[in-house]
Amino acid sequence: MTQRYYITTPIFYVNGDPHIGHAYTAVAADVMARFRRLQGRDVWFLTGTDEHGQKVEAAARLAGLDPQAFSDDISARFRAMVRSMNISHDDFIRTTEPRHKAACAALWQRLEAAGMIYLGHYEGWYATRDEAFYGEDELSIGADGIKRAPTGAPVEWMREPSYFFRLSAFAERLLALYEENQSFIQPASSRNEVMSFVRGGLRDLSVSRTSFTWGVKVPGDPAHVMYVWIDALTNYLTALGYPDEQAERMAFWPADVHLVGKEITRFHAIYWPAMLMAAGLPLPRHVFGHGWWTVEGEKMSKSLGNALAVQPLIDEFGLDPLRFFLLREMPFGNDGDFSRRALINRLNVELANDLGNLAQRTLSFIAKNAGAIVPVRGEPQPADWALRDLAAGLPERVAAAMDRMALQEALEEIWKLVRACNAYIDHQAPWTLRKTDPVRMASVLRDLIECLRVIGILLQPFMPDTMAKLLDQLGVAATARDFSALTEGLVDNAPLPQPSGLFPRFVEPV
RNA sequence: GGCGGCGUAGCUCAGUGGUAGAGCAGGGGAAUCAUAAUCCCUUGGUCGGUGGUUCAAAUCCGCCCGCCGCUACCA
């Protein structure tokens, strides 16, 4: 049986436009999904938009639209972003879809039937003007002695009826889960934080609201809509056909990875598994919280207005170079800085100079001096074996890094071979062999393009379009590009097409 | 305040007991197939400070300094 692999991004909240941070999450998940497909796994890759809640309701009002029309618009922008980033998702879910409302209602009822939901009261400081609750620490007391929200609106202590989920009952079981499955929460820093949070004790979770209406109605009590937790997290089940547990897609449950931003790791690592335990459903295998990008050293924020839009970057630098930069620049899980200088440096040094130029110098040399066909290997020399061993062991090293979600390390491993190839071609100097030993020259060139083939195949998940172009230039059949074909090798004397550059150097416009 | 993390070459970081490492940047040289790209050599660090454990510490322990994260209803 083919091994299944289910990976998700968070559903993106439609209270603002997509930016590079969203694209980052999507690309990382996309690379994992493509990698697993090339390994021969049966992949389901889900992304989508989260469209309910008070903030959307308010943003819509501000825009003079009803919440559905507003959500339709922003959701379409996320869909366009995902398309322009060449994301290979299998489904794009929207929480306003009927299938999702049905799934939420079903999960709710299941939790309720299990005695995990009860009616109580939610209390807090409420600003009528903002129609929002605020935490004690957000408030300030004015000269007039009145407590005010950060928005300046006066607050008062309010109680509203709310349904609660018995989260407090799950602390021990959650801690046992984290102990048993050490990689359930990654990276380790997030795991520490979550564990320390749970050790501190859990309170029951308020899971409904009566203070706004833009949400999924609570079954049997239409005065309530579901508050964010159940609504948003359930999407991962909705997309598989839940509550129809016989649905074909349900075979993908449990998810292999919920990829999320680190700010929402906790919800995925605590609330979600607790809800699933309560419902008697299997738990996801991993929750990975990735880091954040700063932009030119500054935090991305609405007030600074420095959130980077995706399309202008694609237009200026190209899609694949952008995808590459996002995953190459920082260890996956860390924070990093998105600077124009760093981007251009990566593109020029690693893509144009290292890899692009390697492909170009090798392929154009074959085109001009080796008959534009796949050269034939001769008697191997020690230097050849060193290179071949490096290439032969590469897929395993890359797969090991990918298993740990260490995308940057996977790229670093591949680049070790790229650099080794540049050293090899210099040391072997086929341009000299051309005059002295054409048989040896052919052998050297063959070893080089076999390495390029391995590099091209392994890099497909990161830069699908450009690697397709490279593999075309190497004459690799469309059917010989998955990982099972890594050991196959090129065909002696097969004709090679005219090569052309893969990654142009970026020259700053004057 | 509590819990946790980090502080290693100019920059980004790897290294968790046994003579300090990588990439980029800097310097010198070689080559000229190639997108003037590449290759070789190389400068550079009292591994935040301090005290201790040890035959031996960047690595373990204590204290100090600095930075950061978490400390629940923000998707």
Coordinates of C-alpha atoms (C1' of nucleotides) in Angstrom, one line a residue:
Chain A
M1 CA 0.0 0.0 0.0
T2 CA 1.2 3.4 -0.8
Q3 CA 2.1 5.4 2.2
R4 CA -0.1 8.5 2.6
Y5 CA 1.0 11.9 3.6
Y6 CA -1.2 14.7 4.7
I7 CA 0.2 18.2 5.2
T8 CA -1.6 21.4 6.0
T9 CA -0.9 25.1 6.2
P10 CA -2.9 27.2 8.6
I11 CA -6.0 28.7 7.1
F12 CA -5.1 32.3 6.4
Y13 CA -7.3 34.9 8.2
V14 CA -9.0 37.2 5.8
N15 CA -8.8 40.4 7.8
G16 CA -5.9 41.6 5.6
D17 CA -4.1 41.1 2.4
P18 CA -1.6 38.2 1.9
H19 CA 2.1 39.0 2.3
I20 CA 5.4 37.3 2.2
G21 CA 4.8 35.6 5.6
H22 CA 1.8 33.8 4.2
A23 CA 3.7 32.9 1.1
Y24 CA 6.5 31.5 3.2
T25 CA 4.2 29.1 5.0
A26 CA 2.7 28.0 1.8
V27 CA 6.0 27.5 0.0
A28 CA 7.5 25.5 2.9
A29 CA 4.4 23.2 2.9
D30 CA 4.6 23.0 -0.8
V31 CA 8.2 21.8 -0.8
M32 CA 7.4 19.1 1.7
A33 CA 4.4 18.0 -0.3
R34 CA 6.3 17.9 -3.6
F35 CA 9.2 16.1 -1.9
R36 CA 6.8 13.4 -0.6
R37 CA 5.2 13.0 -4.0
L38 CA 8.5 12.5 -5.6
Q39 CA 9.2 9.8 -3.0
G40 CA 6.1 8.1 -4.3
R41 CA 3.9 8.9 -1.3
D42 CA 0.2 9.5 -1.8
V43 CA -0.1 13.2 -0.7
W44 CA -2.9 15.4 0.3
F45 CA -1.9 19.0 0.7
L46 CA -4.4 21.5 2.2
T47 CA -4.5 25.2 2.4
G48 CA -7.3 27.8 2.6
T49 CA -8.8 30.7 4.4
D50 CA -10.3 31.4 7.8
E51 CA -13.2 33.7 7.3
H52 CA -15.3 34.0 10.5
G53 CA -15.1 36.1 13.5
Q54 CA -15.5 39.6 14.8
K55 CA -12.5 41.0 13.1
V56 CA -13.8 40.0 9.7
E57 CA -17.2 41.3 10.5
A58 CA -15.7 44.6 11.5
A59 CA -13.4 44.8 8.5
A60 CA -16.3 44.1 6.2
R61 CA -18.3 46.8 7.8
L62 CA -15.5 49.2 7.4
A63 CA -15.3 48.3 3.7
G64 CA -19.0 48.7 3.3
L65 CA -19.5 45.1 2.4
D66 CA -21.4 42.3 4.0
P67 CA -19.0 39.7 5.6
Q68 CA -19.5 37.1 2.9
A69 CA -18.7 39.5 0.0
F70 CA -15.7 40.8 1.9
S71 CA -14.5 37.3 2.6
D72 CA -15.0 36.3 -1.0
D73 CA -12.8 39.1 -2.1
I74 CA -9.9 38.5 0.3
S75 CA -10.1 34.8 0.0
A76 CA -9.7 35.2 -3.7
R77 CA -6.6 37.2 -3.1
F78 CA -5.1 34.5 -1.1
R79 CA -6.0 32.0 -3.7
A80 CA -4.2 34.2 -6.3
M81 CA -1.1 34.5 -4.1
V82 CA -1.0 30.7 -3.7
R83 CA -1.3 30.3 -7.4
S84 CA 1.4 32.8 -8.2
M85 CA 3.7 31.0 -5.8
N86 CA 3.1 27.8 -7.7
I87 CA 1.7 26.0 -4.7
S88 CA 0.6 22.4 -5.4
H89 CA -2.2 22.1 -3.0
D90 CA -4.9 19.5 -3.5
D91 CA -7.7 21.5 -1.9
F92 CA -8.3 25.1 -0.8
I93 CA -10.8 25.2 2.0
R94 CA -12.9 28.2 3.1
T95 CA -14.5 28.1 6.5
T96 CA -17.6 29.7 5.1
E97 CA -18.3 26.7 2.9
P98 CA -21.3 24.5 3.8
R99 CA -19.1 21.4 4.1
H100 CA -17.1 23.1 6.8
K101 CA -20.1 24.2 8.7
A102 CA -21.4 20.7 8.6
A103 CA -18.1 19.3 9.9
C104 CA -17.9 21.9 12.7
A105 CA -21.5 21.1 13.8
A106 CA -20.7 17.3 13.7
L107 CA -17.6 17.7 15.8
W108 CA -19.4 19.9 18.2
Q109 CA -22.1 17.4 18.7
R110 CA -19.7 14.6 19.2
L111 CA -17.9 16.6 21.9
E112 CA -21.2 17.5 23.5
A113 CA -22.3 13.9 23.4
A114 CA -19.1 12.9 25.1
G115 CA -19.9 15.4 27.9
M116 CA -16.9 17.6 26.9
I117 CA -18.9 20.8 26.3
Y118 CA -21.1 22.6 28.9
L119 CA -22.8 25.9 29.1
G120 CA -21.3 28.6 31.4
H121 CA -20.3 32.2 31.4
Y122 CA -17.5 34.0 29.8
E123 CA -16.3 37.1 31.8
G124 CA -14.0 39.9 31.0
W125 CA -13.5 43.6 30.3
Y126 CA -15.8 44.5 27.4
A127 CA -15.9 47.6 25.4
T128 CA -19.3 48.1 23.9
R129 CA -18.0 50.6 21.4
D130 CA -15.5 48.1 20.1
E131 CA -17.7 45.1 20.7
A132 CA -14.6 43.3 22.0
F133 CA -13.2 41.8 25.1
Y134 CA -9.8 43.0 26.4
G135 CA -7.3 41.5 28.8
E136 CA -6.5 43.1 32.1
D137 CA -3.0 43.9 30.9
E138 CA -4.2 45.8 27.8
L139 CA -6.2 48.3 29.9
S140 CA -5.2 51.7 31.2
I141 CA -6.8 53.9 33.7
G142 CA -7.4 57.4 32.6
A143 CA -7.1 60.6 34.6
D144 CA -10.9 60.4 35.1
G145 CA -10.5 57.0 36.7
I146 CA -12.2 55.1 33.9
K147 CA -10.7 51.9 32.6
R148 CA -10.1 52.1 28.9
A149 CA -9.2 49.8 26.1
P150 CA -6.1 50.5 23.9
T151 CA -8.6 52.0 21.4
G152 CA -9.7 54.5 24.1
A153 CA -13.1 52.9 24.5
P154 CA -14.3 52.6 28.1
V155 CA -14.6 49.0 29.3
E156 CA -16.9 47.4 31.8
W157 CA -16.9 43.9 33.4
M158 CA -19.2 41.8 31.3
R159 CA -20.6 38.3 31.6
E160 CA -22.0 36.5 28.6
P161 CA -23.2 33.0 28.3
S162 CA -20.7 30.8 26.6
Y163 CA -20.1 27.1 26.0
F164 CA -16.9 25.7 27.3
F165 CA -14.8 22.8 26.3
R166 CA -13.3 20.7 29.1
L167 CA -9.7 21.5 28.2
S168 CA -8.7 21.3 31.9
A169 CA -9.3 17.5 31.8
F170 CA -6.5 16.9 29.3
A171 CA -3.3 18.4 30.8
E172 CA -2.0 15.0 31.9
R173 CA -2.8 13.3 28.6
L174 CA -1.2 16.1 26.7
L175 CA 2.0 16.0 28.7
A176 CA 2.1 12.2 28.1
L177 CA 1.7 12.8 24.4
Y178 CA 4.6 15.2 24.3
E179 CA 6.8 12.8 26.3
E180 CA 5.8 9.8 24.1
N181 CA 6.2 11.6 20.8
Q182 CA 9.2 13.9 21.3
S183 CA 8.8 15.4 17.8
F184 CA 5.1 16.1 18.2
I185 CA 5.9 19.8 18.6
Q186 CA 8.8 21.2 16.6
P187 CA 11.1 23.0 16.9
A188 CA 12.3 22.1 20.4
S189 CA 12.0 25.7 21.6
S190 CA 8.3 25.7 20.9
R191 CA 8.0 22.3 22.5
N192 CA 9.5 23.7 25.7
E193 CA 7.1 26.6 25.8
V194 CA 4.1 24.5 25.2
M195 CA 5.1 22.0 27.8
S196 CA 5.7 24.7 30.4
F197 CA 2.4 26.2 29.5
V198 CA 0.5 22.9 30.0
R199 CA 2.4 22.1 33.3
G200 CA 1.1 25.4 34.6
G201 CA -2.4 24.0 34.4
L202 CA -5.2 24.4 31.8
R203 CA -8.5 26.2 32.2
D204 CA -11.5 25.2 30.3
L205 CA -11.8 26.9 26.9
S206 CA -14.6 29.3 25.9
V207 CA -15.8 28.0 22.6
S208 CA -18.8 30.1 21.7
R209 CA -19.9 33.7 21.6
T210 CA -23.2 35.6 21.6
S211 CA -21.6 39.0 21.0
F212 CA -21.3 38.6 17.2
T213 CA -23.0 36.5 14.6
W214 CA -20.4 36.0 11.8
G215 CA -19.6 32.3 12.5
V216 CA -20.9 28.8 12.6
K217 CA -24.1 28.4 14.6
V218 CA -23.9 26.2 17.6
P219 CA -26.1 23.2 17.0
G220 CA -29.3 23.5 19.1
D221 CA -28.5 27.0 20.3
P222 CA -28.6 29.5 17.5
A223 CA -28.0 32.4 19.8
H224 CA -24.4 31.2 19.9
V225 CA -21.8 31.0 17.2
M226 CA -18.7 29.0 17.6
Y227 CA -15.6 30.9 18.7
V228 CA -12.4 30.6 16.7
W229 CA -11.0 27.4 18.1
I230 CA -13.4 24.7 17.0
D231 CA -14.3 26.6 13.8
A232 CA -10.7 27.1 12.6
L233 CA -9.0 23.9 13.7
T234 CA -11.8 21.6 12.4
N235 CA -10.9 22.6 8.8
Y236 CA -8.2 20.0 8.7
L237 CA -10.9 17.3 9.1
T238 CA -13.5 19.1 6.9
A239 CA -11.2 18.8 3.9
L240 CA -11.1 15.1 4.2
G241 CA -14.8 14.7 4.2
Y242 CA -15.6 14.7 7.9
P243 CA -18.1 13.9 9.3
D244 CA -18.4 11.1 6.7
E245 CA -15.8 8.8 8.2
Q246 CA -16.2 6.5 5.3
A247 CA -15.2 9.2 2.9
E248 CA -12.2 8.2 0.7
R249 CA -10.1 11.1 1.9
M250 CA -10.6 10.3 5.5
A251 CA -7.8 7.7 5.0
F252 CA -5.4 10.6 5.1
W253 CA -6.3 11.2 8.7
P254 CA -4.3 11.7 11.0
A255 CA -2.3 14.5 9.5
D256 CA 1.4 14.0 9.2
V257 CA 2.2 17.7 9.7
H258 CA 0.3 20.7 10.6
L259 CA 2.7 23.5 9.5
V260 CA 1.9 26.7 11.3
G261 CA 3.5 30.0 12.3
K262 CA 5.0 29.9 15.7
E263 CA 2.4 32.3 17.1
I264 CA -0.3 29.6 16.7
T265 CA 1.7 26.6 17.6
R266 CA 0.1 26.5 21.0
F267 CA -3.4 26.2 19.6
H268 CA -2.4 23.3 17.4
A269 CA -0.3 21.6 20.1
I270 CA -2.8 21.9 23.0
Y271 CA -6.3 22.7 22.0
W272 CA -6.4 20.7 18.8
P273 CA -5.1 17.4 20.2
A274 CA -7.3 17.8 23.3
M275 CA -10.3 18.3 21.1
L276 CA -9.4 15.2 19.1
M277 CA -8.8 13.1 22.2
A278 CA -12.2 14.3 23.5
A279 CA -13.8 13.3 20.2
G280 CA -12.0 10.0 20.1
L281 CA -10.2 10.8 16.9
P282 CA -6.5 10.0 16.1
L283 CA -4.0 12.8 16.7
P284 CA -1.8 14.5 14.1
R285 CA 1.8 13.2 14.1
H286 CA 3.6 16.6 14.1
V287 CA 3.0 20.2 14.6
F288 CA 5.7 22.4 13.3
G289 CA 5.9 26.1 14.1
H290 CA 8.1 28.1 11.8
G291 CA 9.6 31.4 12.5
W292 CA 8.9 34.9 11.3
W293 CA 10.5 37.2 8.8
T294 CA 11.6 40.7 9.6
V295 CA 12.0 43.1 6.6
E296 CA 15.3 45.0 6.4
G297 CA 15.7 44.4 10.1
E298 CA 12.2 45.6 11.1
K299 CA 9.3 43.6 12.2
M300 CA 6.5 43.4 9.6
S301 CA 3.6 45.3 10.9
K302 CA 0.5 47.2 9.8
S303 CA 1.7 50.4 11.5
L304 CA 5.0 50.4 9.7
G305 CA 3.2 49.4 6.5
N306 CA 6.2 47.3 5.5
A307 CA 4.4 44.0 4.9
L308 CA 6.0 42.7 1.6
A309 CA 3.5 41.9 -1.1
V310 CA 4.4 38.8 -3.1
Q311 CA 3.8 39.7 -6.7
P312 CA 6.3 42.5 -7.0
L313 CA 9.0 40.3 -5.7
I314 CA 8.2 37.6 -8.2
D315 CA 8.1 40.1 -11.0
E316 CA 11.5 41.5 -10.1
F317 CA 13.4 38.4 -9.0
G318 CA 11.5 35.5 -10.5
L319 CA 9.4 32.9 -8.7
D320 CA 11.9 30.1 -8.2
P321 CA 14.7 32.4 -6.9
L322 CA 12.2 33.8 -4.4
R323 CA 11.1 30.3 -3.3
F324 CA 14.7 29.3 -3.0
F325 CA 15.6 32.4 -0.9
L326 CA 12.8 31.9 1.5
L327 CA 13.9 28.4 2.4
R328 CA 17.6 28.8 2.0
E329 CA 18.2 32.0 4.0
M330 CA 17.5 30.7 7.5
P331 CA 17.2 27.4 9.4
F332 CA 13.6 26.3 9.2
G333 CA 12.0 27.1 12.5
N334 CA 14.2 30.2 13.2
D335 CA 13.4 33.8 12.5
G336 CA 15.2 35.6 9.8
D337 CA 15.6 38.8 7.9
F338 CA 14.3 39.5 4.5
S339 CA 16.6 42.1 3.0
R340 CA 17.0 43.0 -0.6
R341 CA 20.8 42.8 -0.2
A342 CA 20.6 39.2 1.2
L343 CA 18.2 38.2 -1.5
I344 CA 20.3 39.5 -4.3
N345 CA 23.4 37.9 -2.8
R346 CA 21.8 34.5 -2.5
L347 CA 20.5 34.6 -6.0
N348 CA 23.8 35.8 -7.6
V349 CA 26.2 33.6 -5.5
E350 CA 24.3 30.4 -5.2
L351 CA 21.9 30.3 -8.1
A352 CA 23.6 32.3 -10.8
N353 CA 27.3 31.6 -10.0
D354 CA 27.3 28.2 -8.4
L355 CA 24.5 26.3 -10.0
G356 CA 23.4 28.2 -13.0
N357 CA 26.9 28.7 -14.2
L358 CA 27.8 25.1 -13.5
A359 CA 25.0 23.9 -15.7
Q360 CA 25.8 26.4 -18.4
R361 CA 29.6 25.8 -18.6
T362 CA 29.0 22.0 -18.6
L363 CA 26.2 21.9 -21.1
S364 CA 27.5 24.5 -23.5
F365 CA 30.9 22.7 -23.5
I366 CA 29.1 19.5 -24.4
A367 CA 27.1 21.3 -27.1
K368 CA 30.3 22.8 -28.6
N369 CA 32.9 20.1 -28.0
A370 CA 31.3 16.8 -27.4
G371 CA 28.8 16.5 -30.2
A372 CA 25.7 17.7 -28.2
I373 CA 25.1 14.1 -27.1
V374 CA 25.3 12.4 -23.7
P375 CA 29.1 11.6 -23.4
V376 CA 30.2 8.1 -22.5
R377 CA 32.1 7.2 -19.4
G378 CA 35.6 5.8 -19.5
E379 CA 37.8 4.1 -16.9
P380 CA 37.1 5.9 -13.6
Q381 CA 39.8 7.6 -11.7
P382 CA 39.9 8.4 -7.9
A383 CA 38.6 11.9 -8.4
D384 CA 35.6 10.4 -10.2
W385 CA 34.8 8.0 -7.4
A386 CA 34.9 10.8 -4.9
L387 CA 32.4 12.8 -6.9
R388 CA 30.2 9.8 -7.6
D389 CA 30.1 8.8 -4.0
L390 CA 29.1 12.3 -2.9
A391 CA 26.3 12.2 -5.5
A392 CA 25.2 8.7 -4.7
G393 CA 24.8 9.4 -1.0
L394 CA 23.1 12.7 -1.5
P395 CA 19.5 11.6 -1.8
E396 CA 19.7 9.8 1.5
R397 CA 21.2 12.8 3.3
V398 CA 18.6 15.1 1.8
A399 CA 15.7 12.8 2.7
A400 CA 17.0 12.6 6.3
A401 CA 17.1 16.4 6.5
M402 CA 13.6 16.7 5.0
D403 CA 12.3 14.1 7.5
R404 CA 13.4 16.5 10.2
M405 CA 11.8 19.4 8.3
A406 CA 15.3 20.8 8.0
L407 CA 14.7 22.4 4.6
Q408 CA 17.8 24.6 4.8
E409 CA 20.0 21.7 5.6
A410 CA 18.6 19.8 2.7
L411 CA 19.6 22.7 0.4
E412 CA 23.0 22.9 2.0
E413 CA 23.6 19.2 1.3
I414 CA 22.7 19.7 -2.3
W415 CA 25.0 22.7 -2.5
K416 CA 27.9 20.7 -1.3
L417 CA 27.6 18.7 -4.5
V418 CA 27.2 21.8 -6.6
R419 CA 30.4 23.2 -5.2
A420 CA 32.2 19.8 -5.6
C421 CA 31.2 19.8 -9.3
N422 CA 32.7 23.2 -9.8
A423 CA 35.9 22.0 -8.2
Y424 CA 35.8 18.8 -10.3
I425 CA 35.4 20.5 -13.6
D426 CA 38.2 22.9 -12.8
H427 CA 40.6 20.2 -11.7
Q428 CA 39.8 17.8 -14.5
A429 CA 39.8 20.7 -17.0
P430 CA 37.9 19.2 -19.9
W431 CA 39.0 22.1 -22.1
T432 CA 42.5 20.8 -21.8
L433 CA 41.5 17.2 -22.2
R434 CA 39.8 18.1 -25.4
K435 CA 43.2 18.4 -27.0
T436 CA 45.0 15.6 -25.1
D437 CA 42.5 12.9 -24.2
P438 CA 39.0 13.2 -25.7
V439 CA 38.0 9.9 -24.2
R440 CA 38.8 11.1 -20.7
M441 CA 37.1 14.4 -21.5
A442 CA 33.9 12.6 -22.4
S443 CA 34.0 10.7 -19.1
V444 CA 34.5 13.8 -17.1
L445 CA 31.6 15.6 -18.8
R446 CA 29.4 12.5 -18.2
D447 CA 30.1 12.5 -14.5
L448 CA 29.2 16.1 -14.4
I449 CA 25.9 15.9 -16.1
E450 CA 25.0 12.8 -14.0
C451 CA 25.5 15.0 -10.9
L452 CA 23.4 17.8 -12.5
R453 CA 20.7 15.2 -13.1
V454 CA 20.7 14.2 -9.4
I455 CA 20.8 17.9 -8.4
G456 CA 18.0 18.8 -10.7
I457 CA 15.8 15.9 -9.5
L458 CA 16.3 16.7 -5.8
L459 CA 15.7 20.4 -6.3
Q460 CA 12.4 20.0 -8.0
P461 CA 10.4 20.5 -4.9
F462 CA 12.1 23.8 -4.2
M463 CA 12.2 25.2 -7.7
P464 CA 9.8 23.2 -9.8
D465 CA 9.8 25.3 -13.0
T466 CA 13.6 25.9 -13.3
M467 CA 14.5 22.4 -12.5
A468 CA 12.1 21.1 -15.1
K469 CA 14.1 23.3 -17.5
L470 CA 17.4 21.9 -16.3
L471 CA 16.1 18.3 -16.6
D472 CA 14.9 19.1 -20.1
Q473 CA 18.3 20.3 -21.0
L474 CA 19.8 17.1 -19.7
G475 CA 17.4 15.1 -21.8
V476 CA 15.8 13.5 -18.7
A477 CA 12.4 12.0 -19.7
A478 CA 9.4 13.3 -17.9
T479 CA 8.9 9.8 -16.5
A480 CA 12.4 9.6 -15.0
R481 CA 12.2 12.6 -12.7
D482 CA 10.9 11.1 -9.4
F483 CA 13.2 9.8 -6.8
S484 CA 12.9 6.2 -7.9
A485 CA 14.7 7.3 -11.1
L486 CA 17.7 8.8 -9.2
T487 CA 19.9 5.7 -9.9
E488 CA 18.8 5.3 -13.5
G489 CA 21.3 7.4 -15.2
L490 CA 21.3 9.1 -18.6
V491 CA 21.4 7.2 -21.9
D492 CA 24.7 7.0 -23.7
N493 CA 24.9 9.2 -26.8
A494 CA 21.3 10.5 -26.5
P495 CA 21.0 13.9 -28.2
L496 CA 21.0 16.9 -25.9
P497 CA 19.1 20.1 -26.7
Q498 CA 20.7 23.5 -26.9
P499 CA 21.3 24.8 -23.4
S500 CA 20.2 28.2 -22.1
G501 CA 20.8 30.0 -18.8
L502 CA 18.8 29.0 -15.8
F503 CA 19.4 31.8 -13.4
P504 CA 20.4 35.2 -14.8
R505 CA 22.6 37.3 -12.6
F506 CA 20.6 40.0 -11.0
V507 CA 22.1 43.4 -11.7
E508 CA 20.7 46.3 -9.7
P509 CA 19.0 48.7 -12.1
V510 CA 20.9 52.0 -12.1
Chain B
rG1 C1' 8.4 38.0 38.9
rG2 C1' 8.2 32.6 37.0
rC3 C1' 9.8 29.2 33.1
rG4 C1' 12.9 28.6 28.8
rG5 C1' 16.5 30.0 25.1
rC6 C1' 20.6 32.6 23.2
rG7 C1' 25.5 35.2 23.5
rU8 C1' 31.5 31.2 18.9
rA9 C1' 35.7 34.9 12.9
rG10 C1' 33.3 41.6 10.1
rC11 C1' 28.0 39.0 8.9
rU12 C1' 24.7 34.4 9.3
rC13 C1' 25.4 30.2 12.0
rA14 C1' 27.4 24.7 12.9
rG15 C1' 30.0 22.4 16.8
rU16 C1' 27.4 19.8 23.6
rG17 C1' 34.4 16.8 27.2
rG18 C1' 39.9 15.5 23.9
rU19 C1' 44.7 20.3 19.8
rA20 C1' 38.5 26.1 17.4
rG21 C1' 34.6 25.1 12.0
rA22 C1' 31.3 26.3 7.3
rG23 C1' 29.2 29.8 4.0
rC24 C1' 29.4 34.9 2.8
rA25 C1' 32.6 39.2 3.1
rG26 C1' 38.3 40.6 3.1
rG27 C1' 43.6 39.4 1.0
rG28 C1' 46.9 36.7 -2.6
rG29 C1' 47.4 33.4 -6.7
rA30 C1' 45.7 30.0 -10.9
rA31 C1' 42.8 29.0 -14.9
rU32 C1' 40.0 31.0 -19.2
rC33 C1' 35.0 25.9 -20.6
rA34 C1' 31.2 29.3 -18.5
rU35 C1' 26.1 34.0 -16.7
rA36 C1' 33.9 38.1 -15.2
rA37 C1' 31.2 33.0 -13.4
rU38 C1' 35.1 29.2 -11.3
rC39 C1' 39.2 26.8 -8.6
rC40 C1' 43.5 26.9 -5.0
rC41 C1' 45.7 29.2 -0.8
rU42 C1' 44.9 32.7 3.0
rU43 C1' 43.9 36.9 7.0
rG44 C1' 40.6 36.7 11.0
rG45 C1' 38.2 34.3 17.2
rU46 C1' 41.4 35.0 25.1
rC47 C1' 34.1 30.4 21.9
rG48 C1' 29.8 37.2 26.8
rG49 C1' 32.5 37.6 31.9
rU50 C1' 33.9 35.0 36.2
rG51 C1' 34.6 31.0 39.7
rG52 C1' 34.5 25.7 39.9
rU53 C1' 34.5 20.1 38.4
rU54 C1' 38.1 17.3 35.3
rC55 C1' 44.3 14.7 33.1
rA56 C1' 41.3 17.7 29.5
rA57 C1' 35.6 22.6 29.0
rA58 C1' 33.0 26.5 23.6
rU59 C1' 31.0 21.8 25.5
rC60 C1' 29.4 20.1 32.6
rC61 C1' 28.1 23.1 37.3
rG62 C1' 27.6 28.1 40.2
rC63 C1' 27.3 33.3 39.9
rC64 C1' 27.3 37.9 37.0
rC65 C1' 26.3 40.9 32.4
rG66 C1' 23.5 41.5 27.8
rC67 C1' 19.6 40.0 24.2
rC68 C1' 15.1 37.2 23.1
rG69 C1' 10.7 34.0 23.7
rC70 C1' 6.5 32.1 26.6
rU71 C1' 3.5 33.5 30.8
rA72 C1' -4.4 31.4 27.3
rC73 C1' -9.4 33.6 24.2
rC74 C1' -4.7 37.8 19.6
rA75 C1' -5.6 33.4 13.7

